[in-house]
Structures are given as C-alpha cells and as structure tokens.
Amino acid sequence: MSDQNVRNAGFTPSGISGGSLASSMMSREARGSGGGVHSGGPTSTLQEMGARGTTHSSGFTSRGISGGTPASHMMSQEAKSHGGGTPRGGTTSTVQSI
C-alpha cells in the first residue's frame, strides 16, 4: 500500500477530506453501525495510517498481505471473529483494496 493511495482516498494528516472516498466510507460505516465509526474499523484504520503519513511496514502490499506484520495480525483477528474468513467490506479487505 502506498502513502499516496491513502492520501488520494482522502485519509490525510489533517483529517478526512470532504467529498472523498474516505468521507463516503466514513458515512456508510457510521450509518451501518448506528451513527458512529468504530475503533479498529476500516475508516479508523485507514485514517490512522493517513494521520501518521506512513503505511510502511503495515504489511498491506500490492502482492497481498505480508506474514508477520500488523496487516496479517489484523486479518487473523478478523477471520477469528467471523468464523474463519475475512468478510467482504470488512477492515482487512477494505484496507487491502486501497
């Protein structure tokens, strides 16, 4: 995952950019959860990466998720909580797609 992709999606050090993919994601996630964006969800995870200004060593790569990284841990935790698979639209798949 490149820093530029995260910024282009609207996740920036100064917050989520209005009218961006990030703001659309945040809106959908908030509506789906009854009005808030959960810590550890796709929006908060990507915003954390955008705020830090770096995605290096996160483990999300153009070739997939690298073993032994925060991304692989996230995928494992999400799979455990969903009975063995990572759901489409979940944190791992959303972050990996960006």
PDB file of N, CA and C in Angstrom:
ATOM      1  N   MET A   1       0.860  -1.156   0.000  1.00  0.00           N
ATOM      2  CA  MET A   1       0.000   0.000   0.000  1.00  0.00           C
ATOM      3  C   MET A   1       0.908   1.219   0.000  1.00  0.00           C
ATOM      4  N   SER A   2       0.579   2.168  -0.815  1.00  0.00           N
ATOM      5  CA  SER A   2       1.414   3.362  -0.846  1.00  0.00           C
ATOM      6  C   SER A   2       0.772   4.495  -0.060  1.00  0.00           C
ATOM      7  N   ASP A   3       1.633   5.333   0.486  1.00  0.00           N
ATOM      8  CA  ASP A   3       1.155   6.521   1.199  1.00  0.00           C
ATOM      9  C   ASP A   3       0.272   7.364   0.285  1.00  0.00           C
ATOM     10  N   GLN A   4       0.659   7.451  -0.989  1.00  0.00           N
ATOM     11  CA  GLN A   4      -0.094   8.279  -1.937  1.00  0.00           C
ATOM     12  C   GLN A   4      -1.510   7.738  -2.137  1.00  0.00           C
ATOM     13  N   ASN A   5      -1.673   6.417  -2.188  1.00  0.00           N
ATOM     14  CA  ASN A   5      -3.015   5.846  -2.343  1.00  0.00           C
ATOM     15  C   ASN A   5      -3.904   6.220  -1.169  1.00  0.00           C
ATOM     16  N   VAL A   6      -3.342   6.163   0.038  1.00  0.00           N
ATOM     17  CA  VAL A   6      -4.106   6.502   1.236  1.00  0.00           C
ATOM     18  C   VAL A   6      -4.513   7.976   1.192  1.00  0.00           C
ATOM     19  N   ARG A   7      -3.574   8.848   0.853  1.00  0.00           N
ATOM     20  CA  ARG A   7      -3.889  10.286   0.745  1.00  0.00           C
ATOM     21  C   ARG A   7      -4.891  10.552  -0.374  1.00  0.00           C
ATOM     22  N   ASN A   8      -4.701   9.890  -1.516  1.00  0.00           N
ATOM     23  CA  ASN A   8      -5.626  10.091  -2.638  1.00  0.00           C
ATOM     24  C   ASN A   8      -7.046   9.670  -2.286  1.00  0.00           C
ATOM     25  N   ALA A   9      -7.173   8.687  -1.413  1.00  0.00           N
ATOM     26  CA  ALA A   9      -8.502   8.236  -0.984  1.00  0.00           C
ATOM     27  C   ALA A   9      -9.138   9.230  -0.017  1.00  0.00           C
ATOM     28  N   GLY A  10      -8.345  10.168   0.522  1.00  0.00           N
ATOM     29  CA  GLY A  10      -8.874  11.200   1.398  1.00  0.00           C
ATOM     30  C   GLY A  10      -8.520  11.064   2.858  1.00  0.00           C
ATOM     31  N   PHE A  11      -7.617  10.132   3.183  1.00  0.00           N
ATOM     32  CA  PHE A  11      -7.151   9.954   4.556  1.00  0.00           C
ATOM     33  C   PHE A  11      -5.854  10.739   4.695  1.00  0.00           C
ATOM     34  N   THR A  12      -5.900  11.891   5.348  1.00  0.00           N
ATOM     35  CA  THR A  12      -4.751  12.787   5.378  1.00  0.00           C
ATOM     36  C   THR A  12      -4.334  13.108   6.814  1.00  0.00           C
ATOM     37  N   PRO A  13      -3.132  13.658   6.990  1.00  0.00           N
ATOM     38  CA  PRO A  13      -2.696  14.060   8.326  1.00  0.00           C
ATOM     39  C   PRO A  13      -3.622  15.088   8.986  1.00  0.00           C
ATOM     40  N   SER A  14      -4.344  15.839   8.184  1.00  0.00           N
ATOM     41  CA  SER A  14      -5.247  16.858   8.747  1.00  0.00           C
ATOM     42  C   SER A  14      -6.686  16.360   8.869  1.00  0.00           C
ATOM     43  N   GLY A  15      -6.922  15.097   8.594  1.00  0.00           N
ATOM     44  CA  GLY A  15      -8.258  14.520   8.728  1.00  0.00           C
ATOM     45  C   GLY A  15      -8.790  13.999   7.408  1.00  0.00           C
ATOM     46  N   ILE A  16     -10.038  13.573   7.433  1.00  0.00           N
ATOM     47  CA  ILE A  16     -10.682  13.027   6.238  1.00  0.00           C
ATOM     48  C   ILE A  16     -11.148  14.183   5.354  1.00  0.00           C
ATOM     49  N   SER A  17     -10.795  14.105   4.084  1.00  0.00           N
ATOM     50  CA  SER A  17     -11.148  15.153   3.125  1.00  0.00           C
ATOM     51  C   SER A  17     -12.609  15.041   2.708  1.00  0.00           C
ATOM     52  N   GLY A  18     -13.304  16.170   2.729  1.00  0.00           N
ATOM     53  CA  GLY A  18     -14.695  16.205   2.297  1.00  0.00           C
ATOM     54  C   GLY A  18     -14.841  15.815   0.838  1.00  0.00           C
ATOM     55  N   GLY A  19     -15.893  15.088   0.522  1.00  0.00           N
ATOM     56  CA  GLY A  19     -16.178  14.691  -0.854  1.00  0.00           C
ATOM     57  C   GLY A  19     -15.284  13.579  -1.378  1.00  0.00           C
ATOM     58  N   SER A  20     -14.506  12.947  -0.519  1.00  0.00           N
ATOM     59  CA  SER A  20     -13.557  11.915  -0.942  1.00  0.00           C
ATOM     60  C   SER A  20     -14.122  10.515  -0.714  1.00  0.00           C
ATOM     61  N   LEU A  21     -13.393   9.524  -1.206  1.00  0.00           N
ATOM     62  CA  LEU A  21     -13.722   8.130  -0.915  1.00  0.00           C
ATOM     63  C   LEU A  21     -13.746   7.919   0.594  1.00  0.00           C
ATOM     64  N   ALA A  22     -12.814   8.530   1.302  1.00  0.00           N
ATOM     65  CA  ALA A  22     -12.743   8.401   2.761  1.00  0.00           C
ATOM     66  C   ALA A  22     -14.013   8.915   3.425  1.00  0.00           C
ATOM     67  N   SER A  23     -14.514  10.060   2.975  1.00  0.00           N
ATOM     68  CA  SER A  23     -15.729  10.600   3.598  1.00  0.00           C
ATOM     69  C   SER A  23     -16.936   9.732   3.275  1.00  0.00           C
ATOM     70  N   SER A  24     -16.974   9.162   2.089  1.00  0.00           N
ATOM     71  CA  SER A  24     -18.051   8.252   1.723  1.00  0.00           C
ATOM     72  C   SER A  24     -17.993   6.989   2.585  1.00  0.00           C
ATOM     73  N   MET A  25     -16.791   6.440   2.775  1.00  0.00           N
ATOM     74  CA  MET A  25     -16.621   5.259   3.623  1.00  0.00           C
ATOM     75  C   MET A  25     -17.065   5.552   5.044  1.00  0.00           C
ATOM     76  N   MET A  26     -16.647   6.708   5.560  1.00  0.00           N
ATOM     77  CA  MET A  26     -16.996   7.076   6.924  1.00  0.00           C
ATOM     78  C   MET A  26     -18.505   7.187   7.082  1.00  0.00           C
ATOM     79  N   SER A  27     -19.167   7.794   6.118  1.00  0.00           N
ATOM     80  CA  SER A  27     -20.613   7.954   6.162  1.00  0.00           C
ATOM     81  C   SER A  27     -21.325   6.599   6.142  1.00  0.00           C
ATOM     82  N   ARG A  28     -20.914   5.715   5.222  1.00  0.00           N
ATOM     83  CA  ARG A  28     -21.528   4.382   5.133  1.00  0.00           C
ATOM     84  C   ARG A  28     -21.301   3.580   6.409  1.00  0.00           C
ATOM     85  N   GLU A  29     -20.087   3.643   6.926  1.00  0.00           N
ATOM     86  CA  GLU A  29     -19.770   2.884   8.134  1.00  0.00           C
ATOM     87  C   GLU A  29     -20.568   3.412   9.332  1.00  0.00           C
ATOM     88  N   ALA A  30     -20.688   4.723   9.439  1.00  0.00           N
ATOM     89  CA  ALA A  30     -21.456   5.314  10.544  1.00  0.00           C
ATOM     90  C   ALA A  30     -22.935   4.940  10.454  1.00  0.00           C
ATOM     91  N   ARG A  31     -23.509   5.012   9.266  1.00  0.00           N
ATOM     92  CA  ARG A  31     -24.920   4.621   9.101  1.00  0.00           C
ATOM     93  C   ARG A  31     -25.127   3.154   9.439  1.00  0.00           C
ATOM     94  N   GLY A  32     -24.190   2.316   9.011  1.00  0.00           N
ATOM     95  CA  GLY A  32     -24.306   0.886   9.247  1.00  0.00           C
ATOM     96  C   GLY A  32     -24.145   0.480  10.703  1.00  0.00           C
ATOM     97  N   SER A  33     -23.501   1.324  11.477  1.00  0.00           N
ATOM     98  CA  SER A  33     -23.272   0.976  12.883  1.00  0.00           C
ATOM     99  C   SER A  33     -24.123   1.808  13.834  1.00  0.00           C
ATOM    100  N   GLY A  34     -25.099   2.506  13.289  1.00  0.00           N
ATOM    101  CA  GLY A  34     -25.998   3.271  14.141  1.00  0.00           C
ATOM    102  C   GLY A  34     -25.511   4.659  14.506  1.00  0.00           C
ATOM    103  N   GLY A  35     -24.558   5.187  13.766  1.00  0.00           N
ATOM    104  CA  GLY A  35     -24.178   6.576  13.975  1.00  0.00           C
ATOM    105  C   GLY A  35     -22.734   6.851  14.322  1.00  0.00           C
ATOM    106  N   GLY A  36     -21.918   5.840  14.481  1.00  0.00           N
ATOM    107  CA  GLY A  36     -20.520   6.073  14.831  1.00  0.00           C
ATOM    108  C   GLY A  36     -19.581   5.233  14.005  1.00  0.00           C
ATOM    109  N   VAL A  37     -18.327   5.620  14.016  1.00  0.00           N
ATOM    110  CA  VAL A  37     -17.285   4.859  13.343  1.00  0.00           C
ATOM    111  C   VAL A  37     -16.477   4.162  14.427  1.00  0.00           C
ATOM    112  N   HIS A  38     -16.435   2.845  14.379  1.00  0.00           N
ATOM    113  CA  HIS A  38     -15.787   2.058  15.423  1.00  0.00           C
ATOM    114  C   HIS A  38     -14.272   2.072  15.310  1.00  0.00           C
ATOM    115  N   SER A  39     -13.620   2.127  16.453  1.00  0.00           N
ATOM    116  CA  SER A  39     -12.174   1.986  16.522  1.00  0.00           C
ATOM    117  C   SER A  39     -11.803   0.618  15.969  1.00  0.00           C
ATOM    118  N   GLY A  40     -10.817   0.577  15.107  1.00  0.00           N
ATOM    119  CA  GLY A  40     -10.388  -0.682  14.515  1.00  0.00           C
ATOM    120  C   GLY A  40     -11.102  -1.035  13.230  1.00  0.00           C
ATOM    121  N   GLY A  41     -12.104  -0.244  12.856  1.00  0.00           N
ATOM    122  CA  GLY A  41     -12.816  -0.478  11.606  1.00  0.00           C
ATOM    123  C   GLY A  41     -12.036   0.067  10.419  1.00  0.00           C
ATOM    124  N   PRO A  42     -12.570  -0.114   9.203  1.00  0.00           N
ATOM    125  CA  PRO A  42     -11.849   0.333   8.008  1.00  0.00           C
ATOM    126  C   PRO A  42     -11.520   1.819   8.017  1.00  0.00           C
ATOM    127  N   THR A  43     -12.490   2.648   8.369  1.00  0.00           N
ATOM    128  CA  THR A  43     -12.269   4.088   8.328  1.00  0.00           C
ATOM    129  C   THR A  43     -11.215   4.517   9.337  1.00  0.00           C
ATOM    130  N   SER A  44     -11.342   4.060  10.570  1.00  0.00           N
ATOM    131  CA  SER A  44     -10.378   4.481  11.589  1.00  0.00           C
ATOM    132  C   SER A  44      -8.983   3.934  11.313  1.00  0.00           C
ATOM    133  N   THR A  45      -8.903   2.718  10.784  1.00  0.00           N
ATOM    134  CA  THR A  45      -7.600   2.126  10.466  1.00  0.00           C
ATOM    135  C   THR A  45      -6.900   2.917   9.379  1.00  0.00           C
ATOM    136  N   LEU A  46      -7.623   3.226   8.315  1.00  0.00           N
ATOM    137  CA  LEU A  46      -7.024   3.998   7.228  1.00  0.00           C
ATOM    138  C   LEU A  46      -6.705   5.428   7.658  1.00  0.00           C
ATOM    139  N   GLN A  47      -7.569   6.031   8.473  1.00  0.00           N
ATOM    140  CA  GLN A  47      -7.291   7.385   8.923  1.00  0.00           C
ATOM    141  C   GLN A  47      -6.053   7.418   9.809  1.00  0.00           C
ATOM    142  N   GLU A  48      -5.880   6.396  10.618  1.00  0.00           N
ATOM    143  CA  GLU A  48      -4.667   6.325  11.450  1.00  0.00           C
ATOM    144  C   GLU A  48      -3.420   6.290  10.567  1.00  0.00           C
ATOM    145  N   MET A  49      -3.473   5.492   9.486  1.00  0.00           N
ATOM    146  CA  MET A  49      -2.340   5.433   8.558  1.00  0.00           C
ATOM    147  C   MET A  49      -2.125   6.789   7.883  1.00  0.00           C
ATOM    148  N   GLY A  50      -3.219   7.433   7.472  1.00  0.00           N
ATOM    149  CA  GLY A  50      -3.113   8.742   6.829  1.00  0.00           C
ATOM    150  C   GLY A  50      -2.595   9.808   7.774  1.00  0.00           C
ATOM    151  N   ALA A  51      -3.015   9.758   9.027  1.00  0.00           N
ATOM    152  CA  ALA A  51      -2.570  10.746  10.011  1.00  0.00           C
ATOM    153  C   ALA A  51      -1.078  10.605  10.300  1.00  0.00           C
ATOM    154  N   ARG A  52      -0.611   9.365  10.351  1.00  0.00           N
ATOM    155  CA  ARG A  52       0.828   9.132  10.576  1.00  0.00           C
ATOM    156  C   ARG A  52       1.635   9.532   9.359  1.00  0.00           C
ATOM    157  N   GLY A  53       0.983   9.504   8.202  1.00  0.00           N
ATOM    158  CA  GLY A  53       1.691   9.851   6.975  1.00  0.00           C
ATOM    159  C   GLY A  53       2.574   8.740   6.454  1.00  0.00           C
ATOM    160  N   THR A  54       2.397   7.545   6.997  1.00  0.00           N
ATOM    161  CA  THR A  54       3.196   6.435   6.504  1.00  0.00           C
ATOM    162  C   THR A  54       2.422   5.132   6.598  1.00  0.00           C
ATOM    163  N   THR A  55       2.563   4.334   5.571  1.00  0.00           N
ATOM    164  CA  THR A  55       1.975   2.995   5.566  1.00  0.00           C
ATOM    165  C   THR A  55       3.066   1.941   5.557  1.00  0.00           C
ATOM    166  N   HIS A  56       4.313   2.385   5.593  1.00  0.00           N
ATOM    167  CA  HIS A  56       5.437   1.459   5.525  1.00  0.00           C
ATOM    168  C   HIS A  56       5.370   0.460   6.665  1.00  0.00           C
ATOM    169  N   SER A  57       5.686  -0.732   6.382  1.00  0.00           N
ATOM    170  CA  SER A  57       5.729  -1.873   7.288  1.00  0.00           C
ATOM    171  C   SER A  57       4.370  -2.257   7.851  1.00  0.00           C
ATOM    172  N   SER A  58       3.286  -1.720   7.267  1.00  0.00           N
ATOM    173  CA  SER A  58       1.959  -2.129   7.720  1.00  0.00           C
ATOM    174  C   SER A  58       1.646  -3.546   7.279  1.00  0.00           C
ATOM    175  N   GLY A  59       2.225  -3.967   6.151  1.00  0.00           N
ATOM    176  CA  GLY A  59       2.024  -5.321   5.654  1.00  0.00           C
ATOM    177  C   GLY A  59       1.020  -5.433   4.523  1.00  0.00           C
ATOM    178  N   PHE A  60       0.340  -4.340   4.187  1.00  0.00           N
ATOM    179  CA  PHE A  60      -0.573  -4.341   3.044  1.00  0.00           C
ATOM    180  C   PHE A  60       0.257  -3.987   1.816  1.00  0.00           C
ATOM    181  N   THR A  61       0.414  -4.936   0.902  1.00  0.00           N
ATOM    182  CA  THR A  61       1.252  -4.711  -0.274  1.00  0.00           C
ATOM    183  C   THR A  61       0.467  -5.000  -1.548  1.00  0.00           C
ATOM    184  N   SER A  62       1.036  -4.613  -2.677  1.00  0.00           N
ATOM    185  CA  SER A  62       0.382  -4.871  -3.959  1.00  0.00           C
ATOM    186  C   SER A  62       0.338  -6.365  -4.275  1.00  0.00           C
ATOM    187  N   ARG A  63       1.132  -7.158  -3.596  1.00  0.00           N
ATOM    188  CA  ARG A  63       1.143  -8.613  -3.791  1.00  0.00           C
ATOM    189  C   ARG A  63       0.304  -9.349  -2.767  1.00  0.00           C
ATOM    190  N   GLY A  64      -0.304  -8.631  -1.851  1.00  0.00           N
ATOM    191  CA  GLY A  64      -1.100  -9.255  -0.807  1.00  0.00           C
ATOM    192  C   GLY A  64      -0.594  -8.860   0.566  1.00  0.00           C
ATOM    193  N   ILE A  65      -1.060  -9.554   1.569  1.00  0.00           N
ATOM    194  CA  ILE A  65      -0.696  -9.245   2.940  1.00  0.00           C
ATOM    195  C   ILE A  65       0.545 -10.037   3.329  1.00  0.00           C
ATOM    196  N   SER A  66       1.536  -9.321   3.860  1.00  0.00           N
ATOM    197  CA  SER A  66       2.798  -9.952   4.262  1.00  0.00           C
ATOM    198  C   SER A  66       2.671 -10.603   5.631  1.00  0.00           C
ATOM    199  N   GLY A  67       3.235 -11.793   5.771  1.00  0.00           N
ATOM    200  CA  GLY A  67       3.201 -12.508   7.044  1.00  0.00           C
ATOM    201  C   GLY A  67       3.995 -11.794   8.123  1.00  0.00           C
ATOM    202  N   GLY A  68       3.552 -11.935   9.351  1.00  0.00           N
ATOM    203  CA  GLY A  68       4.261 -11.367  10.486  1.00  0.00           C
ATOM    204  C   GLY A  68       4.155  -9.863  10.630  1.00  0.00           C
ATOM    205  N   THR A  69       3.168  -9.262  10.002  1.00  0.00           N
ATOM    206  CA  THR A  69       3.004  -7.804  10.026  1.00  0.00           C
ATOM    207  C   THR A  69       1.706  -7.428  10.731  1.00  0.00           C
ATOM    208  N   PRO A  70       1.531  -6.136  11.027  1.00  0.00           N
ATOM    209  CA  PRO A  70       0.242  -5.711  11.585  1.00  0.00           C
ATOM    210  C   PRO A  70      -0.943  -6.107  10.695  1.00  0.00           C
ATOM    211  N   ALA A  71      -0.756  -6.084   9.378  1.00  0.00           N
ATOM    212  CA  ALA A  71      -1.836  -6.473   8.465  1.00  0.00           C
ATOM    213  C   ALA A  71      -2.211  -7.945   8.641  1.00  0.00           C
ATOM    214  N   SER A  72      -1.223  -8.808   8.791  1.00  0.00           N
ATOM    215  CA  SER A  72      -1.536 -10.232   8.961  1.00  0.00           C
ATOM    216  C   SER A  72      -2.206 -10.481  10.305  1.00  0.00           C
ATOM    217  N   HIS A  73      -1.802  -9.742  11.325  1.00  0.00           N
ATOM    218  CA  HIS A  73      -2.449  -9.862  12.632  1.00  0.00           C
ATOM    219  C   HIS A  73      -3.906  -9.400  12.535  1.00  0.00           C
ATOM    220  N   MET A  74      -4.128  -8.284  11.857  1.00  0.00           N
ATOM    221  CA  MET A  74      -5.486  -7.755  11.674  1.00  0.00           C
ATOM    222  C   MET A  74      -6.351  -8.783  10.945  1.00  0.00           C
ATOM    223  N   MET A  75      -5.808  -9.375   9.869  1.00  0.00           N
ATOM    224  CA  MET A  75      -6.559 -10.352   9.093  1.00  0.00           C
ATOM    225  C   MET A  75      -6.889 -11.576   9.951  1.00  0.00           C
ATOM    226  N   SER A  76      -5.925 -12.033  10.736  1.00  0.00           N
ATOM    227  CA  SER A  76      -6.148 -13.189  11.598  1.00  0.00           C
ATOM    228  C   SER A  76      -7.235 -12.912  12.634  1.00  0.00           C
ATOM    229  N   GLN A  77      -7.173 -11.772  13.286  1.00  0.00           N
ATOM    230  CA  GLN A  77      -8.171 -11.414  14.288  1.00  0.00           C
ATOM    231  C   GLN A  77      -9.561 -11.297  13.674  1.00  0.00           C
ATOM    232  N   GLU A  78      -9.632 -10.688  12.502  1.00  0.00           N
ATOM    233  CA  GLU A  78     -10.926 -10.522  11.829  1.00  0.00           C
ATOM    234  C   GLU A  78     -11.486 -11.878  11.410  1.00  0.00           C
ATOM    235  N   ALA A  79     -10.628 -12.756  10.904  1.00  0.00           N
ATOM    236  CA  ALA A  79     -11.081 -14.092  10.500  1.00  0.00           C
ATOM    237  C   ALA A  79     -11.608 -14.876  11.700  1.00  0.00           C
ATOM    238  N   LYS A  80     -10.915 -14.797  12.822  1.00  0.00           N
ATOM    239  CA  LYS A  80     -11.366 -15.498  14.032  1.00  0.00           C
ATOM    240  C   LYS A  80     -12.737 -15.000  14.470  1.00  0.00           C
ATOM    241  N   SER A  81     -12.948 -13.698  14.401  1.00  0.00           N
ATOM    242  CA  SER A  81     -14.224 -13.149  14.866  1.00  0.00           C
ATOM    243  C   SER A  81     -15.366 -13.394  13.884  1.00  0.00           C
ATOM    244  N   HIS A  82     -15.046 -13.832  12.659  1.00  0.00           N
ATOM    245  CA  HIS A  82     -16.085 -14.107  11.651  1.00  0.00           C
ATOM    246  C   HIS A  82     -16.121 -15.583  11.267  1.00  0.00           C
ATOM    247  N   GLY A  83     -15.657 -16.437  12.137  1.00  0.00           N
ATOM    248  CA  GLY A  83     -15.764 -17.871  11.887  1.00  0.00           C
ATOM    249  C   GLY A  83     -14.797 -18.431  10.875  1.00  0.00           C
ATOM    250  N   GLY A  84     -13.687 -17.761  10.619  1.00  0.00           N
ATOM    251  CA  GLY A  84     -12.661 -18.326   9.755  1.00  0.00           C
ATOM    252  C   GLY A  84     -12.385 -17.593   8.466  1.00  0.00           C
ATOM    253  N   GLY A  85     -13.147 -16.595   8.114  1.00  0.00           N
ATOM    254  CA  GLY A  85     -12.898 -15.857   6.888  1.00  0.00           C
ATOM    255  C   GLY A  85     -12.976 -14.366   7.115  1.00  0.00           C
ATOM    256  N   THR A  86     -12.380 -13.621   6.213  1.00  0.00           N
ATOM    257  CA  THR A  86     -12.473 -12.165   6.298  1.00  0.00           C
ATOM    258  C   THR A  86     -13.596 -11.702   5.371  1.00  0.00           C
ATOM    259  N   PRO A  87     -14.570 -11.008   5.911  1.00  0.00           N
ATOM    260  CA  PRO A  87     -15.735 -10.628   5.112  1.00  0.00           C
ATOM    261  C   PRO A  87     -15.448  -9.517   4.101  1.00  0.00           C
ATOM    262  N   ARG A  88     -16.126  -9.584   2.993  1.00  0.00           N
ATOM    263  CA  ARG A  88     -16.069  -8.508   2.006  1.00  0.00           C
ATOM    264  C   ARG A  88     -16.597  -7.244   2.683  1.00  0.00           C
ATOM    265  N   GLY A  89     -15.889  -6.146   2.512  1.00  0.00           N
ATOM    266  CA  GLY A  89     -16.286  -4.889   3.127  1.00  0.00           C
ATOM    267  C   GLY A  89     -15.779  -4.729   4.551  1.00  0.00           C
ATOM    268  N   GLY A  90     -15.086  -5.750   5.055  1.00  0.00           N
ATOM    269  CA  GLY A  90     -14.508  -5.669   6.391  1.00  0.00           C
ATOM    270  C   GLY A  90     -13.237  -4.844   6.374  1.00  0.00           C
ATOM    271  N   THR A  91     -12.648  -4.687   7.548  1.00  0.00           N
ATOM    272  CA  THR A  91     -11.457  -3.867   7.672  1.00  0.00           C
ATOM    273  C   THR A  91     -10.321  -4.348   6.791  1.00  0.00           C
ATOM    274  N   THR A  92      -9.989  -5.616   6.880  1.00  0.00           N
ATOM    275  CA  THR A  92      -8.848  -6.139   6.132  1.00  0.00           C
ATOM    276  C   THR A  92      -9.037  -5.983   4.632  1.00  0.00           C
ATOM    277  N   SER A  93     -10.184  -6.388   4.118  1.00  0.00           N
ATOM    278  CA  SER A  93     -10.387  -6.323   2.662  1.00  0.00           C
ATOM    279  C   SER A  93     -10.448  -4.880   2.173  1.00  0.00           C
ATOM    280  N   THR A  94     -11.034  -3.991   2.953  1.00  0.00           N
ATOM    281  CA  THR A  94     -11.128  -2.582   2.545  1.00  0.00           C
ATOM    282  C   THR A  94      -9.750  -1.941   2.509  1.00  0.00           C
ATOM    283  N   VAL A  95      -8.984  -2.129   3.581  1.00  0.00           N
ATOM    284  CA  VAL A  95      -7.640  -1.545   3.632  1.00  0.00           C
ATOM    285  C   VAL A  95      -6.770  -2.141   2.543  1.00  0.00           C
ATOM    286  N   GLN A  96      -6.833  -3.449   2.320  1.00  0.00           N
ATOM    287  CA  GLN A  96      -6.019  -4.074   1.291  1.00  0.00           C
ATOM    288  C   GLN A  96      -6.383  -3.545  -0.089  1.00  0.00           C
ATOM    289  N   SER A  97      -7.650  -3.283  -0.336  1.00  0.00           N
ATOM    290  CA  SER A  97      -8.055  -2.800  -1.665  1.00  0.00           C
ATOM    291  C   SER A  97      -7.505  -1.413  -1.962  1.00  0.00           C
ATOM    292  N   ILE A  98      -7.342  -0.613  -0.933  1.00  0.00           N
ATOM    293  CA  ILE A  98      -6.792   0.740  -1.136  1.00  0.00           C
ATOM    294  C   ILE A  98      -5.293   0.672  -1.208  1.00  0.00           C
TER     295      ILE A  98
END
